[in-house]
Structure formats: structure tokens, C-alpha cells
Short mmCIF file of C-alpha atoms in Angstrom, two decimals:
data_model
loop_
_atom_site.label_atom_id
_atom_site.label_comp_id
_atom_site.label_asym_id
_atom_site.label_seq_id
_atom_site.Cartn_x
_atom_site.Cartn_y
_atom_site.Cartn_z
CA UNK A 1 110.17 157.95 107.81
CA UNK A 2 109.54 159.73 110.91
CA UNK A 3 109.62 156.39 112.84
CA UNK A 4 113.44 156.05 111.66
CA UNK A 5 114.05 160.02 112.02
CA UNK A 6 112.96 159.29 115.92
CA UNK A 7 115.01 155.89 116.25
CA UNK A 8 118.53 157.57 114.41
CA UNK A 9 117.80 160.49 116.65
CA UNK A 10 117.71 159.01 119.72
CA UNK A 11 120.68 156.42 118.49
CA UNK A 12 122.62 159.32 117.49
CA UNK A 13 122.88 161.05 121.05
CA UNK A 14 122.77 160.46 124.41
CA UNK A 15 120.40 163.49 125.27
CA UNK A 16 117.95 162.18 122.37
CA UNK A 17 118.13 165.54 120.43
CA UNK A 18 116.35 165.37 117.40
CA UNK A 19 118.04 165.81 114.40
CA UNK A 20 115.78 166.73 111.91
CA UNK A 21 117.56 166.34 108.81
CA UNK A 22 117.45 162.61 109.70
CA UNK A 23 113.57 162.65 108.30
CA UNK A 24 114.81 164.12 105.19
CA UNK A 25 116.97 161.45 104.77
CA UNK A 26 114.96 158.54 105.67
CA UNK A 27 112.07 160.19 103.69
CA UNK A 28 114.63 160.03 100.50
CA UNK A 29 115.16 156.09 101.50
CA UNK A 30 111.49 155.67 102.31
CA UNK A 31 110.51 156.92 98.39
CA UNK A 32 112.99 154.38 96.81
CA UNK A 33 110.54 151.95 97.96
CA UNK A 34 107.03 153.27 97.87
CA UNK A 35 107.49 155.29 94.66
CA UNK A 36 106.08 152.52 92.64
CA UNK A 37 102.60 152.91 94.32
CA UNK A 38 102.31 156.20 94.20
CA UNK A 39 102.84 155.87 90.43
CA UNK A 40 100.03 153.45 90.25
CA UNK A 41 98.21 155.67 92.73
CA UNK A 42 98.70 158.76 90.63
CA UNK A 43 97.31 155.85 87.30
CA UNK A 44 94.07 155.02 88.93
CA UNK A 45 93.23 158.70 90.06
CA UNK A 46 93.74 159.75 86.05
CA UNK A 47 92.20 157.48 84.33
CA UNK A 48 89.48 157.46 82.45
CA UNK A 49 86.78 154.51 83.37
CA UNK A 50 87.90 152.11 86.26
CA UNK A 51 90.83 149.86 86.63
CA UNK A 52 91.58 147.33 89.63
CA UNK A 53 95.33 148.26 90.79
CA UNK A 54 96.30 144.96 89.63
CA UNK A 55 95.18 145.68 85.79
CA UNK A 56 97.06 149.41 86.38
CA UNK A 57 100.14 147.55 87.36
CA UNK A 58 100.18 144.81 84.28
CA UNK A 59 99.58 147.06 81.86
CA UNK A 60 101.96 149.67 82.84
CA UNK A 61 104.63 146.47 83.13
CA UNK A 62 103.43 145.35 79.71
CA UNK A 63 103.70 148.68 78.00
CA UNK A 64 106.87 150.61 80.10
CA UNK A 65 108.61 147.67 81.75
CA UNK A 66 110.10 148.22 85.08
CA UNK A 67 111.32 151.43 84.50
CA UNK A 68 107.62 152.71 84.00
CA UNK A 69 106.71 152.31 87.57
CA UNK A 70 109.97 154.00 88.52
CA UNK A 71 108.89 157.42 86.22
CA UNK A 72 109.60 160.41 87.78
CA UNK A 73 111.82 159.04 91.12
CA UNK A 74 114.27 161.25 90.84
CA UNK A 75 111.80 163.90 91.21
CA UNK A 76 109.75 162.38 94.21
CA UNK A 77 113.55 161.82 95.85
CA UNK A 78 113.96 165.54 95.56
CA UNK A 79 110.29 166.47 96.72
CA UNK A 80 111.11 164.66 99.60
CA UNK A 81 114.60 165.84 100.28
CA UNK A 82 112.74 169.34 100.23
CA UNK A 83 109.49 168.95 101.28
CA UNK A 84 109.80 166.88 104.26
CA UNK A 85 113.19 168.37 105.39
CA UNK A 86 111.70 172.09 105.89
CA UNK A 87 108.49 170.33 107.43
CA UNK A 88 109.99 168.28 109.74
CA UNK A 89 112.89 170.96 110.64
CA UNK A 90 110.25 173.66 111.34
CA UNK A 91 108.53 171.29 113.72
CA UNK A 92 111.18 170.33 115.61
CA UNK A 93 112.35 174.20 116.00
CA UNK A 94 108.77 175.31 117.15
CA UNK A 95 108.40 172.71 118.96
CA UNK A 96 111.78 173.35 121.06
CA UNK A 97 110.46 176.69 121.37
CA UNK A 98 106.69 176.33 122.60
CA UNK A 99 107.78 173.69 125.31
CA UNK A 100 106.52 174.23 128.90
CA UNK A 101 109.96 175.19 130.63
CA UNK A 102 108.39 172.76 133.30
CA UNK A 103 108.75 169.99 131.86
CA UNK A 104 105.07 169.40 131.08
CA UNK A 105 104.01 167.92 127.81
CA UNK A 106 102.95 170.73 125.28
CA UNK A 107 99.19 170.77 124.57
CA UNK A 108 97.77 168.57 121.22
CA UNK A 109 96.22 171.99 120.30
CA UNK A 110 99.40 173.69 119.90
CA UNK A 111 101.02 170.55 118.36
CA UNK A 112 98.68 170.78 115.80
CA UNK A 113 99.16 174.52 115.35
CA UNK A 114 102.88 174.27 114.87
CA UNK A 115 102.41 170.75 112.77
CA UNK A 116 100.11 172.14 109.98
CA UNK A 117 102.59 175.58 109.86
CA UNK A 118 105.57 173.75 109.39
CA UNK A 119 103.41 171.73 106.88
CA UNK A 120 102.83 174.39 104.94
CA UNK A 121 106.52 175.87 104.81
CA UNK A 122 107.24 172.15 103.65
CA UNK A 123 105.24 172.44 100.09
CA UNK A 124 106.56 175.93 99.74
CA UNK A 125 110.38 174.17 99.09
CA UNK A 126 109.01 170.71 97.64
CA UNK A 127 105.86 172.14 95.55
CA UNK A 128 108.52 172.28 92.30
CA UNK A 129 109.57 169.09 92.25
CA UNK A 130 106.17 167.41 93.28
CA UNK A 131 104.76 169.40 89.33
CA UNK A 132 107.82 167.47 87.91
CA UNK A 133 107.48 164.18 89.80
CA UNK A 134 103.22 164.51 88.32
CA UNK A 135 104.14 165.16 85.17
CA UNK A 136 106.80 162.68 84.98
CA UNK A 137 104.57 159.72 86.49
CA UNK A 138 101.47 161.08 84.02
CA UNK A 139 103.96 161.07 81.08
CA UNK A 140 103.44 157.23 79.88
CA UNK A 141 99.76 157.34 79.31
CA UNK A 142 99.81 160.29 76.67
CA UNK A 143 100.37 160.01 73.71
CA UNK A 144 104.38 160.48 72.23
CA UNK A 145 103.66 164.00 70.92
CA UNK A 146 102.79 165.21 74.06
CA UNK A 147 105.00 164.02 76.31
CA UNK A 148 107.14 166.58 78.36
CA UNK A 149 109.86 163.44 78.13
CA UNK A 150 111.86 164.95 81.28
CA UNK A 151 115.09 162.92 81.89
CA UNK A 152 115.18 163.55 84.97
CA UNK A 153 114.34 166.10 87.52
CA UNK A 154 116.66 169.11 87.30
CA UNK A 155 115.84 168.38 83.41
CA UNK A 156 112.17 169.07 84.11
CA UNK A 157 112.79 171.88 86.37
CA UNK A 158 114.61 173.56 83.63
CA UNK A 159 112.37 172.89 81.06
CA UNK A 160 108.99 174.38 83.27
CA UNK A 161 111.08 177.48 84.13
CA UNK A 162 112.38 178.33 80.42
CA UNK A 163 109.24 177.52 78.61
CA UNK A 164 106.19 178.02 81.18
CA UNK A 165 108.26 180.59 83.62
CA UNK A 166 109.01 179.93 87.16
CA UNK A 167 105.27 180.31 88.68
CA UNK A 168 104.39 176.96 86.71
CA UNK A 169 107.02 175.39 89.24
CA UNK A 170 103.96 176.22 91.83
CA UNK A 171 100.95 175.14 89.92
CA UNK A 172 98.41 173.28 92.21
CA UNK A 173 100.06 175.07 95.37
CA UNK A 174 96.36 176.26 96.73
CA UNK A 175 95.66 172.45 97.06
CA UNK A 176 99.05 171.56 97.85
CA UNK A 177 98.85 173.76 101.13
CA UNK A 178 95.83 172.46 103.25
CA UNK A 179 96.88 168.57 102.16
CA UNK A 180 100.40 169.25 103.15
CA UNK A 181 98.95 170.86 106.45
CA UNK A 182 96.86 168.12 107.19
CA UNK A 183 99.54 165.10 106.23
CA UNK A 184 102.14 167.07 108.94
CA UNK A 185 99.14 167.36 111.76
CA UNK A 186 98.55 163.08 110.91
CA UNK A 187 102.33 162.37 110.80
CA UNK A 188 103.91 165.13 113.15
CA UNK A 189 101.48 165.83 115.61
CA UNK A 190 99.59 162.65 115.89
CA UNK A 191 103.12 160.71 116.65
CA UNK A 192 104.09 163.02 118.76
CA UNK A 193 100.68 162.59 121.00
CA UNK A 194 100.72 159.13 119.99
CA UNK A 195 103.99 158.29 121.41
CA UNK A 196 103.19 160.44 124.89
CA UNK A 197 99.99 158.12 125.24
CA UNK A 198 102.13 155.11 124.44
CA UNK A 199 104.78 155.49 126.99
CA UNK A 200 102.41 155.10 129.75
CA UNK A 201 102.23 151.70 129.02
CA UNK A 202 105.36 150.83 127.63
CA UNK A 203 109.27 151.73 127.75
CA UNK A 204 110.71 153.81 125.02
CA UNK A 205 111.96 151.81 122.42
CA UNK A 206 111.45 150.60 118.58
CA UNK A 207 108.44 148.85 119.48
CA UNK A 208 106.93 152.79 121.34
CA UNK A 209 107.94 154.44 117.88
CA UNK A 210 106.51 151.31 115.72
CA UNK A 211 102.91 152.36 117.17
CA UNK A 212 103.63 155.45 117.40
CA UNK A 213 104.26 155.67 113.47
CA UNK A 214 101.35 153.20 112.69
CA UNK A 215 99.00 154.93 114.63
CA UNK A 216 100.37 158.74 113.17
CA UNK A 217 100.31 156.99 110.02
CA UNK A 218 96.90 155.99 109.67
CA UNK A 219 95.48 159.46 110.80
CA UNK A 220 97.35 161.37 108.32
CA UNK A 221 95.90 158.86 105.24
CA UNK A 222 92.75 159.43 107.26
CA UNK A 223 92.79 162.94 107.05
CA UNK A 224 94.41 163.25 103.25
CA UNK A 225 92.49 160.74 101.53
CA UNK A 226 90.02 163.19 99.99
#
């Protein structure tokens, strides 16, 4: 999503002034997609024993239907509406304000500064929804008398803050923090030294942002697989 934050960005005005609420946005499209595998994902790190993906994904379609790998998208839409919209809006303010006035390309070391702060801001605003999108992916495989059985997210938000209070909305925030740091440094800072090295060789364009984004991309699973 930060590939088509750069590309509507730099469609979207003549001076290519990032507008960061574009990320947001594309984040929010991005999910509609993806949110399936991240289900799955969030299957095969609970479970007890070991499944392939594939037996996951049949058995959840046997059991849930379609819908089952869709659980819980209305809260990932709103982590991400959240969550990356503060990190990628922090960045790009920072950023604007710790550029050389020369002209010269800001050192990776403060890019990665900046990227894992703004991280961090980012899973203050999306930490809420990410314990309802968990909870609401997790729900299938328990048993029907403990499901929370949220319909939806603002549902689930409601429910956490009148029965567990509002801190449970930040439950797993410790861990939350350095993984949200470290997926801003792969995605922020990594495409944003990523792109400078790729522009030596080639003209800005949709292809300089496609490697830009695969190479960003692959550092920040890199760095958050653990």
C-alpha cells in the first residue's frame, strides 16, 4: 500500500507532495484482499499440533464457509484505517522536517529513527482494533460457549470496553510496539532508501516504486517474522 500511496501521490500533484492519507486508504483496499491470509496466518500460529496452510484453509471452508476466512475484516479495515494512517502521516511530517535544506538526501540512520517513531504512534491509534480483529479471526476454532461472537468491529469495541474496561482495548501493546517499529523501518524507511538507490539506474516511474515496494517489502517480513 505504500507503493500506491507513492504512485496517487505523485499522480495527484504536480510538485509530487505526498499525501499521506493516501496510504491509509490504499492500506484499507490492500486488507480487502490479503485479509484471508492473515486469517489463516493467525490459524496456523494457534493451533495446536501442525497443519499445512492448505489443510487450515479446507477445513476452515468446510466448517465456516467463505465468510470464515473473512472473520474479523471489518476490524483489520479499521486497524488499518488507524494504524497505518498515523504511521505513515508521522513519517511523512518528520520527514518534511529533518530534510537537508540543501537538497541532499536525508541519512538511512535518521530514516530509520523517524520510521520506527512514527511506527510506534501507529499501534498507539490501531492497537484497539487489531485485539478485536484477533479475537474475531480466533473466534471459529473455540468452542460456541466461548465465543466473544462480535458482529462487527465497533460491536467488539463496545463489548471489550463495557465488560473488560478500556485498557483491554491495549492488551499485547508491549509486543505490538517494537513489531510495529520494525514493520515501519522495513516498509517506510527501506522504500524510501530503496527508491533513492533505484533512481540511479532508472527514471521515476511505476516500475522505480514496484522495486522499491518489493524490495521494502521483503525487509519488513524479514525483520517481523519472529
Amino acid at each position: 500500500h505504500y507503493f500506491i500511496q507513492s504512485n496517487l501521490s505523485v499522480m495527484s500533484s504536480s510538485k509530487k507532495q505526498h499525501r499521506f492519507y493516501l496510504g491509509g486508504v490504499a492500506a484499507c483496499m490492500a486488507v480487502c484482499f490479503t485479509h484471508p491470509l492473515d486469517t489463516i496466518k493467525v490459524h496456523l500460529q494457534t493451533q495446536q499440533g501442525k497443519r499445512s496452510i492448505y489443510k487450515v484453509l479446507t477445513s476452515t471452508l468446510k466448517t465456516n464457509g467463505i465468510m470464515g476466512i473473512y472473520s474479523g475484516l471489518s476490524a483489520s479495515i479499521m486497524r488499518q484505517a488507524t494504524y497505518t494512517t498515523v504511521r505513515f502521516g508521522a513519517y511523512e511530517v518528520l520527514r518534511a522536517r529533518n530534510t537537508p535544506q540543501d537538497g541532499s538526501p536525508m541519512p538511512f540512520s535518521n530514516k530509520v529513527a523517524i520510521a520506527a517513531f512514527s511506527g510506534a504512534c501507529g499501534i498507539f491509534a490501531g492497537n484497539p482494533a487489531d485485539v478485536v480483529n484477533v479475537r474475531m479471526q480466533n473466534d471459529m476454532r473455540l468452542p460456541v460457549g466461548q465465543r466473544v461472537a462480535y458482529r462487527n468491529v465497533f460491536h467488539g469495541l463496545y463489548t471489550i470496553t463495557a465488560r473488560e474496561g478500556p485498557a483491554a482495548l491495549f492488551r499485547g501493546l508491549p509486543a505490538n510496539i517494537p513489531r510495529s517499529m520494525l514493520i515501519n523501518v522495513g516498509q517506510v524507511a527501506c522504500y524510501d532508501q530503496a527508491k533513492q538507490f533505484v533512481l540511479q539506474y532508472l527514471e521515476d516511474g511505476i516500475a522505480v516504486h514496484f522495486l522499491s515496494s518489493f524490495m521494502a517489502g521483503t525487509a519488513a517480513t524479514v525483520l517481523t517474522q519472529p
